[in-house]
Short mmCIF file of C-alpha atoms in Angstrom, two decimals:
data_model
loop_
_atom_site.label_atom_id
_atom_site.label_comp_id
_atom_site.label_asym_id
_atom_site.label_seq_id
_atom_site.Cartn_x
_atom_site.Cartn_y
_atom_site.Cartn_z
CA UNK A 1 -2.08 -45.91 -8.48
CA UNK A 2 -4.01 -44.50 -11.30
CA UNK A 3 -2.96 -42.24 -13.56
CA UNK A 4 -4.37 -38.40 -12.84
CA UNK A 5 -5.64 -36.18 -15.69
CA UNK A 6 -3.46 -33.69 -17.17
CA UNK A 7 -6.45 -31.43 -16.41
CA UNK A 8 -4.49 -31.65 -12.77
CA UNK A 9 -1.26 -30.10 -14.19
CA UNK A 10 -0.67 -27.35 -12.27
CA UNK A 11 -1.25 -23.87 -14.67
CA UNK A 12 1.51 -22.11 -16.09
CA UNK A 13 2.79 -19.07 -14.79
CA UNK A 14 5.40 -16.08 -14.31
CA UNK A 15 6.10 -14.61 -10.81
CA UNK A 16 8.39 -11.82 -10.55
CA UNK A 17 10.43 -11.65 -7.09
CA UNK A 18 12.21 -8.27 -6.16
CA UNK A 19 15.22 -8.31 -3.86
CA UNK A 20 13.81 -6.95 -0.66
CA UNK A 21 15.07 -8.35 2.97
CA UNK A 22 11.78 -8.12 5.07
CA UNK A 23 12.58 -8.77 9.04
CA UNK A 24 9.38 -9.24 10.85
CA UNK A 25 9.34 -9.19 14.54
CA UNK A 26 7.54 -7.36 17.79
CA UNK A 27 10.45 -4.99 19.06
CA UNK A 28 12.52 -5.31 15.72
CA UNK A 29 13.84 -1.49 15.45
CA UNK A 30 15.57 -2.14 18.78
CA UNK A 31 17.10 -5.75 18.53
CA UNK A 32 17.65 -6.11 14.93
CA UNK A 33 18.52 -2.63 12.95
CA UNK A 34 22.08 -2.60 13.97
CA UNK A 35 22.69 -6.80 12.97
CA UNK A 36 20.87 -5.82 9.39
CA UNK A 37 23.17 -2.55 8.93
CA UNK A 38 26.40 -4.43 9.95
CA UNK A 39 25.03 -7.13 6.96
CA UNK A 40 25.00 -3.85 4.90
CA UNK A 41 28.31 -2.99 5.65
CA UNK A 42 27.08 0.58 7.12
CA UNK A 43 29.42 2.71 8.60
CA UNK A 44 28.17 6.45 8.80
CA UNK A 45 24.05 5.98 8.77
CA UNK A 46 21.69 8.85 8.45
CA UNK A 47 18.37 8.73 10.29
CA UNK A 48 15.37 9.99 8.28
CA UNK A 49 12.17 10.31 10.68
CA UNK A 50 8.93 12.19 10.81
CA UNK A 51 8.00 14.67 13.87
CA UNK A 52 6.13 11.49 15.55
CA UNK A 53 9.15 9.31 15.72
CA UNK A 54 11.75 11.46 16.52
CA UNK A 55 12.28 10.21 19.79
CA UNK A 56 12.46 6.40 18.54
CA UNK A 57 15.24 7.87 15.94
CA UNK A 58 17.10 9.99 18.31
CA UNK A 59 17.06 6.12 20.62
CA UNK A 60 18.13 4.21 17.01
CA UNK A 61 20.84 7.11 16.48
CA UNK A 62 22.07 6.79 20.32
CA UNK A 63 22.15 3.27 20.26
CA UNK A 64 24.10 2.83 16.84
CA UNK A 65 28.09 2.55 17.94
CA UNK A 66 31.17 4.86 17.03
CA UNK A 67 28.48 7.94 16.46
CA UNK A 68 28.96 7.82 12.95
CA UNK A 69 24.53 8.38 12.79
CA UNK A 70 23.03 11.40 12.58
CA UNK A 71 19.27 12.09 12.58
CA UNK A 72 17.37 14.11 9.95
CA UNK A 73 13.39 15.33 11.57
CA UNK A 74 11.13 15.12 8.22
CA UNK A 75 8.37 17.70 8.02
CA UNK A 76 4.76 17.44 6.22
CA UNK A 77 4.99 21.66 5.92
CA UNK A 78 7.97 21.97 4.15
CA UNK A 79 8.34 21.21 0.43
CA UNK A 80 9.12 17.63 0.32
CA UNK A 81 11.29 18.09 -2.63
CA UNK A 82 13.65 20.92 -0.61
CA UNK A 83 13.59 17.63 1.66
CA UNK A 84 14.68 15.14 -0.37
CA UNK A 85 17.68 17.64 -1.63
CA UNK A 86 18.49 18.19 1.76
CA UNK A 87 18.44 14.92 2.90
CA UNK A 88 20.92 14.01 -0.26
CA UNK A 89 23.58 17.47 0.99
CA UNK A 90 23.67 15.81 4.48
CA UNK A 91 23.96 12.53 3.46
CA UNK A 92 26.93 13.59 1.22
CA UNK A 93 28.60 16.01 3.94
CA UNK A 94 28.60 13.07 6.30
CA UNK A 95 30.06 10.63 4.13
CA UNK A 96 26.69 8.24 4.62
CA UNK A 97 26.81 5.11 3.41
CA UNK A 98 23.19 4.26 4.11
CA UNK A 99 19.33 5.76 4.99
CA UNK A 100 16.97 4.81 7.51
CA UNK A 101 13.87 6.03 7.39
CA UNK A 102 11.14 5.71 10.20
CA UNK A 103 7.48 7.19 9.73
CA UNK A 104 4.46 6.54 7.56
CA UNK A 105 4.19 7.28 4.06
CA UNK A 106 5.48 10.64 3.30
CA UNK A 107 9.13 10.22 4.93
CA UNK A 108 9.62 6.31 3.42
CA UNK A 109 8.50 7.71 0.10
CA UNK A 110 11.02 11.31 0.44
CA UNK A 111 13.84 8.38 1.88
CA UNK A 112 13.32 6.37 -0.90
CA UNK A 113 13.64 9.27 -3.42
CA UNK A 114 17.13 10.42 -1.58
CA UNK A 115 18.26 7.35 -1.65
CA UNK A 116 17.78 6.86 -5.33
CA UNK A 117 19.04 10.28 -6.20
CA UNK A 118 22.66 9.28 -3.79
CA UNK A 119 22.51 6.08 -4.38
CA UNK A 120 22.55 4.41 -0.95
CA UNK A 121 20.49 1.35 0.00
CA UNK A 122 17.61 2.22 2.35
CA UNK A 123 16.66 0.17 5.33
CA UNK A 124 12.77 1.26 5.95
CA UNK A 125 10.88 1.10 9.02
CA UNK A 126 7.31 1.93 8.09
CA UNK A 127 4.89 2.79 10.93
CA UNK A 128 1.88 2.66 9.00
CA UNK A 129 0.17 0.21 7.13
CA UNK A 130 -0.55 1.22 3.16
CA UNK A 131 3.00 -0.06 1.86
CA UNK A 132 4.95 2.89 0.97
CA UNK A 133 7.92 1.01 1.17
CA UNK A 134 6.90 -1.11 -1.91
CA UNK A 135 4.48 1.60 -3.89
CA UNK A 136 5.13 5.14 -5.30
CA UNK A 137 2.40 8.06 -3.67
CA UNK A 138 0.28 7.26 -6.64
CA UNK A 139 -0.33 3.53 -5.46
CA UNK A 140 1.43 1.91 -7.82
CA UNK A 141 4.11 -0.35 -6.88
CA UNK A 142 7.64 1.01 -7.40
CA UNK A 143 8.84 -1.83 -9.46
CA UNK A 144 5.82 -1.99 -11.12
CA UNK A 145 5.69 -5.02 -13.98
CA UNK A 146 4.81 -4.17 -17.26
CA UNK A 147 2.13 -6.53 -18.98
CA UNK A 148 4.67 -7.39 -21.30
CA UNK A 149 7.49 -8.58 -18.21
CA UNK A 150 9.00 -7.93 -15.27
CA UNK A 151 10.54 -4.61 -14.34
CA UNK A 152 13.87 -4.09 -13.69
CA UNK A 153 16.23 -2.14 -11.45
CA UNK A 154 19.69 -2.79 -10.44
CA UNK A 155 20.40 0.78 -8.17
CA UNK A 156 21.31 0.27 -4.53
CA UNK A 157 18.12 1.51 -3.26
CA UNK A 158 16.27 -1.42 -4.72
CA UNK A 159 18.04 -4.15 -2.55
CA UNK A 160 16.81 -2.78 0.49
CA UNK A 161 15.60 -4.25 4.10
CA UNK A 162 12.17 -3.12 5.39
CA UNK A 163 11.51 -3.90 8.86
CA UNK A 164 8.57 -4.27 10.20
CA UNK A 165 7.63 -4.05 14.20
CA UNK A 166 3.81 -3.53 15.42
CA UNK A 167 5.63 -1.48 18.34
CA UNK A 168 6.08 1.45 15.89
CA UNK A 169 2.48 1.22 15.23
CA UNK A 170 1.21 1.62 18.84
CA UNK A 171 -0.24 5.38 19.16
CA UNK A 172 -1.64 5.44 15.52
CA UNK A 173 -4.87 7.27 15.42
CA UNK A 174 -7.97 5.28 14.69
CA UNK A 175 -8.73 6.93 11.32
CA UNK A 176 -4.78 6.86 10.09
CA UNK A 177 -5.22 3.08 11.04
CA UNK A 178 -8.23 2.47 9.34
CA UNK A 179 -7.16 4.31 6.18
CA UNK A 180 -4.09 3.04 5.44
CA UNK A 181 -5.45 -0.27 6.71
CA UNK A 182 -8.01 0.03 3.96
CA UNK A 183 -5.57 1.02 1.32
CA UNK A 184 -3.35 -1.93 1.62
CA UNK A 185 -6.78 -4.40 1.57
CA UNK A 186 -7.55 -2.78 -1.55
CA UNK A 187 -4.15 -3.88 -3.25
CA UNK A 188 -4.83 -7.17 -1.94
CA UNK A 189 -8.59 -7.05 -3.50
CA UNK A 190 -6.76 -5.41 -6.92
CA UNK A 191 -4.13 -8.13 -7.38
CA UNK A 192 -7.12 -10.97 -6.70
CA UNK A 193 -8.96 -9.01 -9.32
CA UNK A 194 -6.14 -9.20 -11.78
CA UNK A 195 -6.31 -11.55 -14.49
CA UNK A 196 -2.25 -11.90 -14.85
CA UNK A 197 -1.97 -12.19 -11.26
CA UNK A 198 0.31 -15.07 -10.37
CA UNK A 199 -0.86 -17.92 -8.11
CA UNK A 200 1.76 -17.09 -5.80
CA UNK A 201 0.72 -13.56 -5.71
CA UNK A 202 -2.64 -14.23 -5.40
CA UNK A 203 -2.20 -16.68 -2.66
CA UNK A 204 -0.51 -13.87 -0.66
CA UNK A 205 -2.83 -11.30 -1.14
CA UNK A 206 -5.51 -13.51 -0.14
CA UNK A 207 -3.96 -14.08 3.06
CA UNK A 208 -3.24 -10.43 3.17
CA UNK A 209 -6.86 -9.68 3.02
CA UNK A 210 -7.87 -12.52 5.78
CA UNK A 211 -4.96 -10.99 8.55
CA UNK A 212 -6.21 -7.25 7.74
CA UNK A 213 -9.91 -8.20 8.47
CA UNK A 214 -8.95 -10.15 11.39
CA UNK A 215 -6.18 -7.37 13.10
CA UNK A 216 -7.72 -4.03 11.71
CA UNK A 217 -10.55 -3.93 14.30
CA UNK A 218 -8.71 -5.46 17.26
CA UNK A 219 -5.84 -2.78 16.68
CA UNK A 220 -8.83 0.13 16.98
CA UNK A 221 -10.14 -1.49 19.94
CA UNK A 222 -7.46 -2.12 21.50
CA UNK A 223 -4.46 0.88 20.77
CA UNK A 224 -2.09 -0.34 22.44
CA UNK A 225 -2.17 -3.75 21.98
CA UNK A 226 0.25 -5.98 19.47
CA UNK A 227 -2.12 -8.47 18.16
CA UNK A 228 -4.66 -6.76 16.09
CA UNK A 229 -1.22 -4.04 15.29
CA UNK A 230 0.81 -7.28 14.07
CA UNK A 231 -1.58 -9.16 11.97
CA UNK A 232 -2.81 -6.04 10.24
CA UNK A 233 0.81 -4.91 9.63
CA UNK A 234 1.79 -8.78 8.27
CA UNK A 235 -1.26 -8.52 6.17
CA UNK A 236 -0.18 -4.89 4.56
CA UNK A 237 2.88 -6.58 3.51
CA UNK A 238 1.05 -9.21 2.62
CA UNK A 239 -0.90 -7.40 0.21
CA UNK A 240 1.58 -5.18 -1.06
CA UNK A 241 4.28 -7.51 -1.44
CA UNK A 242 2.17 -9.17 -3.78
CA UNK A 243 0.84 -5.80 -5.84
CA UNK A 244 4.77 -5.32 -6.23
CA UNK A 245 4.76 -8.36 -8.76
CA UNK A 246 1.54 -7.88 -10.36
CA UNK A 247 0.92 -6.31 -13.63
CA UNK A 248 -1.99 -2.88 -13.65
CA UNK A 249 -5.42 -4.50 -13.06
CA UNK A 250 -8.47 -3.06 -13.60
CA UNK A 251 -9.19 -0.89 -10.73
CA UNK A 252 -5.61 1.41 -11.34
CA UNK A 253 -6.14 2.94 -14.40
CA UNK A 254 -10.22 4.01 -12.86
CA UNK A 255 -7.77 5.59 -9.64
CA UNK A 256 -5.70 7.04 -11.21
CA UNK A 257 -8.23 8.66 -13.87
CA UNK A 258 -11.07 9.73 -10.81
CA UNK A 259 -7.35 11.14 -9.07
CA UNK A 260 -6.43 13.40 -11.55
CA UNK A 261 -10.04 15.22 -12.51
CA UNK A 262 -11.23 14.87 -8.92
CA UNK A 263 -7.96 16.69 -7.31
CA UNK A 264 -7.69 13.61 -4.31
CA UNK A 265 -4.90 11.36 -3.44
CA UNK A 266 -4.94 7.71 -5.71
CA UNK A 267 -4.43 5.93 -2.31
CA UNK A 268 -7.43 7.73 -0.30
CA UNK A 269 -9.17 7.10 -3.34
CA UNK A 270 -8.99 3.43 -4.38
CA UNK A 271 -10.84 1.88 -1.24
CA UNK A 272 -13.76 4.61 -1.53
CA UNK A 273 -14.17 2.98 -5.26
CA UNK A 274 -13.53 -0.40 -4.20
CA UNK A 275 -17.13 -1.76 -3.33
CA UNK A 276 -18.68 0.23 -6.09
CA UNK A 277 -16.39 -1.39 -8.74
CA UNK A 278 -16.52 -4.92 -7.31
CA UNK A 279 -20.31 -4.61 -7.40
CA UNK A 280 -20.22 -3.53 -10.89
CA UNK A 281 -18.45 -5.92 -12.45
CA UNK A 282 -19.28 -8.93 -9.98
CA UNK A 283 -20.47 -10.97 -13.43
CA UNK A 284 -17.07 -10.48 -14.58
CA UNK A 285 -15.03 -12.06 -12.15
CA UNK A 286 -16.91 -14.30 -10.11
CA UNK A 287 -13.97 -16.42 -8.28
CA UNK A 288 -12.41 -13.65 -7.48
CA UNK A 289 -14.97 -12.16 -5.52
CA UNK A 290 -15.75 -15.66 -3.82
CA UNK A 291 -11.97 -15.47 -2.97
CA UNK A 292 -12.49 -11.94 -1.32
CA UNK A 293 -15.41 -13.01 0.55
CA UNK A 294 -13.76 -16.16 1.68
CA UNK A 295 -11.00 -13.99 3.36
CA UNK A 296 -13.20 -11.89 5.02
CA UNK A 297 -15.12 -14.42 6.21
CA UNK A 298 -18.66 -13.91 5.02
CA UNK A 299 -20.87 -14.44 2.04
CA UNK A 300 -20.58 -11.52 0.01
CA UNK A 301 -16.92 -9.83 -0.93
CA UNK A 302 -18.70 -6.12 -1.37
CA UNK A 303 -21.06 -5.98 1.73
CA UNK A 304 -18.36 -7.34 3.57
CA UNK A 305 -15.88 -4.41 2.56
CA UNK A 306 -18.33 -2.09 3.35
CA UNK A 307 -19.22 -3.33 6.44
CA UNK A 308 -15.70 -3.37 7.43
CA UNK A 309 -15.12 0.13 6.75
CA UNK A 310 -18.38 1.06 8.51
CA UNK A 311 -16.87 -0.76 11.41
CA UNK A 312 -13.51 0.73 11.86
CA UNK A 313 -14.42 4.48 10.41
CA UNK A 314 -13.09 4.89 7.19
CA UNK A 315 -14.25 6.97 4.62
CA UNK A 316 -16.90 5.56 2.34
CA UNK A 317 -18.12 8.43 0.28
CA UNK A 318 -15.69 10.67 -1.79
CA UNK A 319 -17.54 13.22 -0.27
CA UNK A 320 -15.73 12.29 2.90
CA UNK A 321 -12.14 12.76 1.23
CA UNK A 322 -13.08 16.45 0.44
CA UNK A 323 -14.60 16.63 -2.89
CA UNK A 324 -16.65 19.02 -3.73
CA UNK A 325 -19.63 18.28 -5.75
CA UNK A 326 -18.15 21.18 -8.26
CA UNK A 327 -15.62 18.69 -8.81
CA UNK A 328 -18.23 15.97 -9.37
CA UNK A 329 -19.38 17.26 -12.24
CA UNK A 330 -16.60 18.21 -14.03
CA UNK A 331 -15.52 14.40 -13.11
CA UNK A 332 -18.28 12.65 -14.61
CA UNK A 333 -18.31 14.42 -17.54
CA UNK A 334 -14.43 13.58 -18.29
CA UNK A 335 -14.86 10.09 -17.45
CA UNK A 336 -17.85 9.85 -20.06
CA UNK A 337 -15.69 10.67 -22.46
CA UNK A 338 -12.38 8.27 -20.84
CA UNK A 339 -12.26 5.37 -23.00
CA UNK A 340 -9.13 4.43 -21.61
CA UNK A 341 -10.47 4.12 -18.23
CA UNK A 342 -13.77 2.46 -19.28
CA UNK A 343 -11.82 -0.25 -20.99
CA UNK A 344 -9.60 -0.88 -18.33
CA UNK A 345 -12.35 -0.90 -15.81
CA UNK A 346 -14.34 -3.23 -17.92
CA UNK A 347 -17.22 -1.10 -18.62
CA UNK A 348 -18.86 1.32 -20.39
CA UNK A 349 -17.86 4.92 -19.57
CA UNK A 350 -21.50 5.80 -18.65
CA UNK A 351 -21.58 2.73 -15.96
CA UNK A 352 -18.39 4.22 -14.71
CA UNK A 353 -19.77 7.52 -14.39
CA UNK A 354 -22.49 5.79 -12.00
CA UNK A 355 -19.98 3.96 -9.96
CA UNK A 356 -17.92 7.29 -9.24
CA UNK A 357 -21.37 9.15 -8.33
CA UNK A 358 -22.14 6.98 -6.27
CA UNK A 359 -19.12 6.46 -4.40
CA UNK A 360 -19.49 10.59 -4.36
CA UNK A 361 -22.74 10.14 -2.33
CA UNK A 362 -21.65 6.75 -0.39
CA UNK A 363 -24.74 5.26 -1.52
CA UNK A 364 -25.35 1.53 -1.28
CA UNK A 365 -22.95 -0.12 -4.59
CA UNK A 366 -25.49 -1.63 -7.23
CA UNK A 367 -24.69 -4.37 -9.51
CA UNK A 368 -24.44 -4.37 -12.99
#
């Protein structure tokens, strides 16, 4: 056989991997919690759920033997920190050994925080889709590499078990399923977009984004079905899994920027900018973008992200998200003069003043 070119070698690279058990299986909260607690060595568990799943935790807490769980209903108007503490002073009284938590974004994100703070491992059982069982409110992920190497933490909370079961997911509304939906294809989209990305990471993301576009309509159209539910929800840790071990890339820093002088959530915001960006730095990253497009299975990665937000209802104007065009102003203005977030975006702060007016408006993202 001939000899190949070392132009064949595969590339160098680094890829982080974080000590997460993921279980992934239709029905999973019933037939596998209890096996992945006993692996845990949990003897007094306490239940962390929001309003929604109360029922499902009251089952979980019924079902657990020796009655040494205790549930603990999570509420979106009361002061999540007041939460959190009082999550830790139960947790404490009851001698727990380890948190569940089962809801969408808000209770995994106060769990994770109380089990930090007490030091318990945390077995999460998300019923959304935008990862907060891997990434902080703010989007970014919660081991979040530095561009210099990996991060690092050794507390009991970070070798936890997520568990993930489309039956959870059945009764989402439409526009909590498209948004969240949307959120975690954006990570996938991010990480693609990254320069440092690993292969590995990339390859996942990609995939991510294919399974999303695929499930995310089928899981509107169908509510209580478990196709379109499980593919979307394999796809959003898909995506987020693999923005857990990639470095910033150059749609955070824009996020988190247009977050902070626009007064809107980083995670609502980041698929509003998403087209916009993509189409304004298209010249930039080519591959990536043919990647994209290739996952969503057309031609073009931006009119295919807008066309699948059109589709399932999510927001495509900041406009939508409840800015006010008060806030616009002041906005553009401070990112004309946000070098920091023009460089890390790629472009000059005027061109990123046009893509955040007209993700304002929802208007039609231009090229470069």
């Amino acid at each position: 056989m001939t000899a190949r070119s070392m132009s064949e070698v595969v590339a160098g690279f680094t890829h982080d991997v974080h000590a997460v058990r993921v279980v992934f299986a239709v029905d999973a909260h019933r037939t596998t919690l209890q096996p992945e607690l006993d692996r845990l060595g949990a003897k007094a568990v306490l239940v962390l759920a929001s309003a929604s799943q109360r029922a499902v935790a009251s089952a979980l807490t019924a079902a657990m033997p020796g009655g040494r769980a205790q549930p603990l209903a999570f509420s979106r108007s009361r002061s999540v920190a007041g939460q959190i503490s009082r999550a830790c002073e139960v947790a404490a009284r009851g001698e727990a050994d380890c948190l569940v938590a089962v809801g969408s974004g808000a209770v995994i994100h106060a769990a994770r925080q109380a089990a930090l703070r007490a030091e318990l491992p945390l077995v999460a059982l998300p019923t959304s889709y935008a990862g907060a069982e891997f990434v902080s409110p703010s989007g970014t992920p919660s081991l979040s590499p530095s561009r210099s190497g990996p991060a690092v933490d050794t507390s009991p909370a970070a070798s936890r078990v997520v568990i993930y079961d489309p039956v959870l997911t059945v009764g989402l509304p439409d526009h909590v399923t498209a948004r969240s939906a949307m959120r975690a294809l954006a990570y996938g989209v991010d990480v693609l977009c990254t320069p440092d990305a690993s292969p590995i990471a990339a390859m996942m993301a990609e995939e991510g984004i294919r399974q999303i576009a695929d499930g995310m309509p089928d899981a509107i159209l169908h509510p209580h079905g478990l196709v379109g539910r499980s593919r979307t929800q394999y796809g959003g840790y898909l995506t987020v899994g693999s923005l857990a071990v990639t470095p910033p890339g150059p749609h955070r820093a824009l996020c988190e920027a247009v977050e902070r002088v626009c007064g809107l959530r980083h995670a609502d915001v980041r698929p509003v900018l998403l087209p916009h960006l993509l189409a304004a730095t298209s010249v930039k990253r080519p591959l990536a973008l043919a990647r994209v497009a290739e996952a969503l299975g057309c031609n073009d990665a931006v009119q295919g992200i807008t066309d699948l937000a059109h589709e399932v209802g999510a927001a495509q104007s900041l406009r939508e998200l409840g800015m006010g065009l008060d806030r616009l102003d002041a906005a553009l203005e401070t990112l004309r003069r946000d070098e920091t977030a023009a460089r890390d975006a790629e472009l000059e702060p005027e061109a990123l003043a046009i893509v955040v007016e007209n993700a304002y408006h929802g208007r039609t993202p231009v090229g470069p």
